[in-house]
PDB file of C-alpha atoms in Angstrom:
ATOM      1  CA  UNK W   1     -50.875   1.031 -23.626  1.00  0.00           C
ATOM      2  CA  UNK W   2     -50.306  -0.837 -20.439  1.00  0.00           C
ATOM      3  CA  UNK W   3     -50.730  -4.205 -22.143  1.00  0.00           C
ATOM      4  CA  UNK W   4     -47.636  -3.143 -24.755  1.00  0.00           C
ATOM      5  CA  UNK W   5     -44.032  -3.737 -23.875  1.00  0.00           C
ATOM      6  CA  UNK W   6     -41.191  -1.453 -24.829  1.00  0.00           C
ATOM      7  CA  UNK W   7     -38.974  -3.337 -27.298  1.00  0.00           C
ATOM      8  CA  UNK W   8     -35.354  -1.900 -28.160  1.00  0.00           C
ATOM      9  CA  UNK W   9     -31.720  -2.542 -27.403  1.00  0.00           C
ATOM     10  CA  UNK W  10     -30.716  -3.696 -24.006  1.00  0.00           C
ATOM     11  CA  UNK W  11     -28.850  -0.478 -22.987  1.00  0.00           C
ATOM     12  CA  UNK W  12     -25.324  -1.220 -21.109  1.00  0.00           C
ATOM     13  CA  UNK W  13     -25.291  -4.838 -21.936  1.00  0.00           C
ATOM     14  CA  UNK W  14     -23.889  -4.616 -25.443  1.00  0.00           C
ATOM     15  CA  UNK W  15     -21.361  -2.505 -27.006  1.00  0.00           C
ATOM     16  CA  UNK W  16     -22.014  -0.445 -30.205  1.00  0.00           C
ATOM     17  CA  UNK W  17     -18.187  -0.373 -30.699  1.00  0.00           C
ATOM     18  CA  UNK W  18     -16.421  -3.126 -32.785  1.00  0.00           C
ATOM     19  CA  UNK W  19     -12.665  -4.014 -32.232  1.00  0.00           C
ATOM     20  CA  UNK W  20     -11.724  -3.393 -35.730  1.00  0.00           C
ATOM     21  CA  UNK W  21      -8.510  -1.489 -35.895  1.00  0.00           C
ATOM     22  CA  UNK W  22      -7.749  -1.716 -32.316  1.00  0.00           C
ATOM     23  CA  UNK W  23      -4.381  -2.580 -31.371  1.00  0.00           C
ATOM     24  CA  UNK W  24      -4.023  -4.276 -27.730  1.00  0.00           C
ATOM     25  CA  UNK W  25      -0.884  -3.300 -25.780  1.00  0.00           C
ATOM     26  CA  UNK W  26       1.785  -5.900 -25.736  1.00  0.00           C
ATOM     27  CA  UNK W  27       1.308  -8.412 -22.383  1.00  0.00           C
ATOM     28  CA  UNK W  28       3.274 -11.219 -21.165  1.00  0.00           C
ATOM     29  CA  UNK W  29       1.845 -14.134 -19.043  1.00  0.00           C
ATOM     30  CA  UNK W  30       3.801 -14.912 -15.504  1.00  0.00           C
ATOM     31  CA  UNK W  31       3.297 -18.137 -13.816  1.00  0.00           C
ATOM     32  CA  UNK W  32       3.283 -18.391  -9.997  1.00  0.00           C
ATOM     33  CA  UNK W  33       3.100 -21.697  -7.770  1.00  0.00           C
ATOM     34  CA  UNK W  34       1.759 -21.412  -4.256  1.00  0.00           C
ATOM     35  CA  UNK W  35       3.018 -23.668  -1.207  1.00  0.00           C
ATOM     36  CA  UNK W  36       0.365 -26.468  -1.925  1.00  0.00           C
ATOM     37  CA  UNK W  37       1.699 -27.062  -5.512  1.00  0.00           C
ATOM     38  CA  UNK W  38      -1.180 -24.925  -7.192  1.00  0.00           C
ATOM     39  CA  UNK W  39      -0.040 -22.999 -10.201  1.00  0.00           C
ATOM     40  CA  UNK W  40      -1.738 -19.853 -11.640  1.00  0.00           C
ATOM     41  CA  UNK W  41      -1.114 -17.409 -14.346  1.00  0.00           C
ATOM     42  CA  UNK W  42      -1.389 -13.537 -14.146  1.00  0.00           C
ATOM     43  CA  UNK W  43      -1.099 -11.531 -17.127  1.00  0.00           C
ATOM     44  CA  UNK W  44       1.091  -8.082 -17.148  1.00  0.00           C
ATOM     45  CA  UNK W  45       1.983  -5.375 -19.508  1.00  0.00           C
ATOM     46  CA  UNK W  46       5.259  -6.232 -21.461  1.00  0.00           C
ATOM     47  CA  UNK W  47       7.179  -3.397 -19.931  1.00  0.00           C
ATOM     48  CA  UNK W  48       5.778  -3.728 -16.483  1.00  0.00           C
ATOM     49  CA  UNK W  49       7.826  -5.080 -13.673  1.00  0.00           C
ATOM     50  CA  UNK W  50       6.900  -8.288 -12.562  1.00  0.00           C
ATOM     51  CA  UNK W  51       6.414  -8.942  -8.767  1.00  0.00           C
ATOM     52  CA  UNK W  52       8.266 -12.057  -7.326  1.00  0.00           C
ATOM     53  CA  UNK W  53       5.279 -13.096  -5.198  1.00  0.00           C
ATOM     54  CA  UNK W  54       1.366 -12.813  -6.045  1.00  0.00           C
ATOM     55  CA  UNK W  55      -1.486 -13.912  -3.975  1.00  0.00           C
ATOM     56  CA  UNK W  56      -3.641 -16.775  -5.905  1.00  0.00           C
ATOM     57  CA  UNK W  57      -7.517 -15.494  -6.289  1.00  0.00           C
ATOM     58  CA  UNK W  58      -8.620 -18.875  -5.723  1.00  0.00           C
ATOM     59  CA  UNK W  59      -6.824 -20.254  -2.646  1.00  0.00           C
ATOM     60  CA  UNK W  60      -5.698 -17.051  -1.002  1.00  0.00           C
ATOM     61  CA  UNK W  61      -1.947 -18.343  -0.875  1.00  0.00           C
ATOM     62  CA  UNK W  62       1.040 -16.522  -1.910  1.00  0.00           C
ATOM     63  CA  UNK W  63       2.671 -17.834  -4.938  1.00  0.00           C
ATOM     64  CA  UNK W  64       6.308 -17.438  -6.288  1.00  0.00           C
ATOM     65  CA  UNK W  65       7.130 -16.365  -9.573  1.00  0.00           C
ATOM     66  CA  UNK W  66       8.403 -19.246 -11.799  1.00  0.00           C
ATOM     67  CA  UNK W  67      10.714 -18.842 -14.760  1.00  0.00           C
ATOM     68  CA  UNK W  68      10.297 -20.501 -18.338  1.00  0.00           C
ATOM     69  CA  UNK W  69      11.850 -23.731 -16.907  1.00  0.00           C
ATOM     70  CA  UNK W  70       9.258 -23.750 -14.033  1.00  0.00           C
ATOM     71  CA  UNK W  71      11.862 -23.287 -11.433  1.00  0.00           C
ATOM     72  CA  UNK W  72      11.272 -20.455  -8.812  1.00  0.00           C
ATOM     73  CA  UNK W  73      12.911 -17.257  -9.354  1.00  0.00           C
ATOM     74  CA  UNK W  74      15.029 -16.096  -6.458  1.00  0.00           C
ATOM     75  CA  UNK W  75      14.491 -12.498  -5.717  1.00  0.00           C
ATOM     76  CA  UNK W  76      17.260 -10.229  -4.525  1.00  0.00           C
ATOM     77  CA  UNK W  77      16.767  -9.173  -0.804  1.00  0.00           C
ATOM     78  CA  UNK W  78      16.320  -5.383  -0.775  1.00  0.00           C
ATOM     79  CA  UNK W  79      17.452  -3.750   2.358  1.00  0.00           C
ATOM     80  CA  UNK W  80      14.327  -2.115   3.443  1.00  0.00           C
ATOM     81  CA  UNK W  81      14.663   1.065   5.621  1.00  0.00           C
ATOM     82  CA  UNK W  82      12.719   1.011   9.090  1.00  0.00           C
ATOM     83  CA  UNK W  83      10.641   3.906   8.943  1.00  0.00           C
ATOM     84  CA  UNK W  84      11.462   6.374  11.869  1.00  0.00           C
ATOM     85  CA  UNK W  85       8.808   7.819  13.949  1.00  0.00           C
ATOM     86  CA  UNK W  86       9.110  11.533  15.273  1.00  0.00           C
ATOM     87  CA  UNK W  87      10.346  10.469  18.745  1.00  0.00           C
ATOM     88  CA  UNK W  88      13.227   8.873  16.971  1.00  0.00           C
ATOM     89  CA  UNK W  89      13.894  12.271  15.016  1.00  0.00           C
ATOM     90  CA  UNK W  90      13.520  14.219  18.271  1.00  0.00           C
ATOM     91  CA  UNK W  91      15.953  11.910  20.163  1.00  0.00           C
ATOM     92  CA  UNK W  92      18.460  12.494  17.171  1.00  0.00           C
ATOM     93  CA  UNK W  93      18.408  16.428  18.098  1.00  0.00           C
ATOM     94  CA  UNK W  94      17.843  16.662  21.813  1.00  0.00           C
ATOM     95  CA  UNK W  95      19.037  14.458  24.854  1.00  0.00           C
ATOM     96  CA  UNK W  96      16.455  13.182  27.154  1.00  0.00           C
ATOM     97  CA  UNK W  97      17.188  15.570  30.118  1.00  0.00           C
ATOM     98  CA  UNK W  98      17.025  18.528  27.680  1.00  0.00           C
ATOM     99  CA  UNK W  99      13.185  17.197  26.495  1.00  0.00           C
ATOM    100  CA  UNK W 100      12.570  16.924  30.046  1.00  0.00           C
ATOM    101  CA  UNK W 101      13.632  20.275  30.889  1.00  0.00           C
ATOM    102  CA  UNK W 102      11.891  21.817  28.055  1.00  0.00           C
ATOM    103  CA  UNK W 103       8.563  20.010  29.186  1.00  0.00           C
ATOM    104  CA  UNK W 104       8.976  21.505  32.336  1.00  0.00           C
ATOM    105  CA  UNK W 105       9.337  24.729  31.160  1.00  0.00           C
ATOM    106  CA  UNK W 106       6.569  24.544  28.705  1.00  0.00           C
ATOM    107  CA  UNK W 107       4.323  23.287  31.640  1.00  0.00           C
ATOM    108  CA  UNK W 108       5.334  26.146  33.930  1.00  0.00           C
ATOM    109  CA  UNK W 109       4.392  28.519  30.910  1.00  0.00           C
ATOM    110  CA  UNK W 110       0.930  27.189  30.448  1.00  0.00           C
ATOM    111  CA  UNK W 111       0.162  27.033  33.964  1.00  0.00           C
ATOM    112  CA  UNK W 112       1.363  30.649  34.658  1.00  0.00           C
ATOM    113  CA  UNK W 113      -0.690  31.564  31.712  1.00  0.00           C
ATOM    114  CA  UNK W 114      -3.828  30.125  33.149  1.00  0.00           C
ATOM    115  CA  UNK W 115      -3.172  31.583  36.683  1.00  0.00           C
ATOM    116  CA  UNK W 116      -2.425  28.238  38.227  1.00  0.00           C
ATOM    117  CA  UNK W 117       0.318  27.784  40.945  1.00  0.00           C
ATOM    118  CA  UNK W 118       2.955  25.150  40.428  1.00  0.00           C
ATOM    119  CA  UNK W 119       1.844  21.747  42.175  1.00  0.00           C
ATOM    120  CA  UNK W 120       4.214  20.792  44.982  1.00  0.00           C
ATOM    121  CA  UNK W 121       5.597  24.297  45.533  1.00  0.00           C
TER     122      UNK W 121
END
């Protein structure tokens, strides 16, 4: 039995399904150009919002979207909000002297709970 090889279908390498009756979703090609002049195409769904900048898979440079005439599309600059930190939000509600007073009260409470004396008093 060891001298015989197993024969059969190569599982995983060939699909048993055919593409008969399959309709692909509508697509559109978008052309991008990098700073060094390389152009490349990307395929997106027809109803997708096409980004103005895309990274080239070959060179790694960012490419700018081109319109049908080959001219770079100028995107509108969207004003982005700078994310606020917790500290910024805290300073909107309290002043710095109030925060220092709250900190001191809390430290005194914690020290008293642990049985420690206030340092310097």
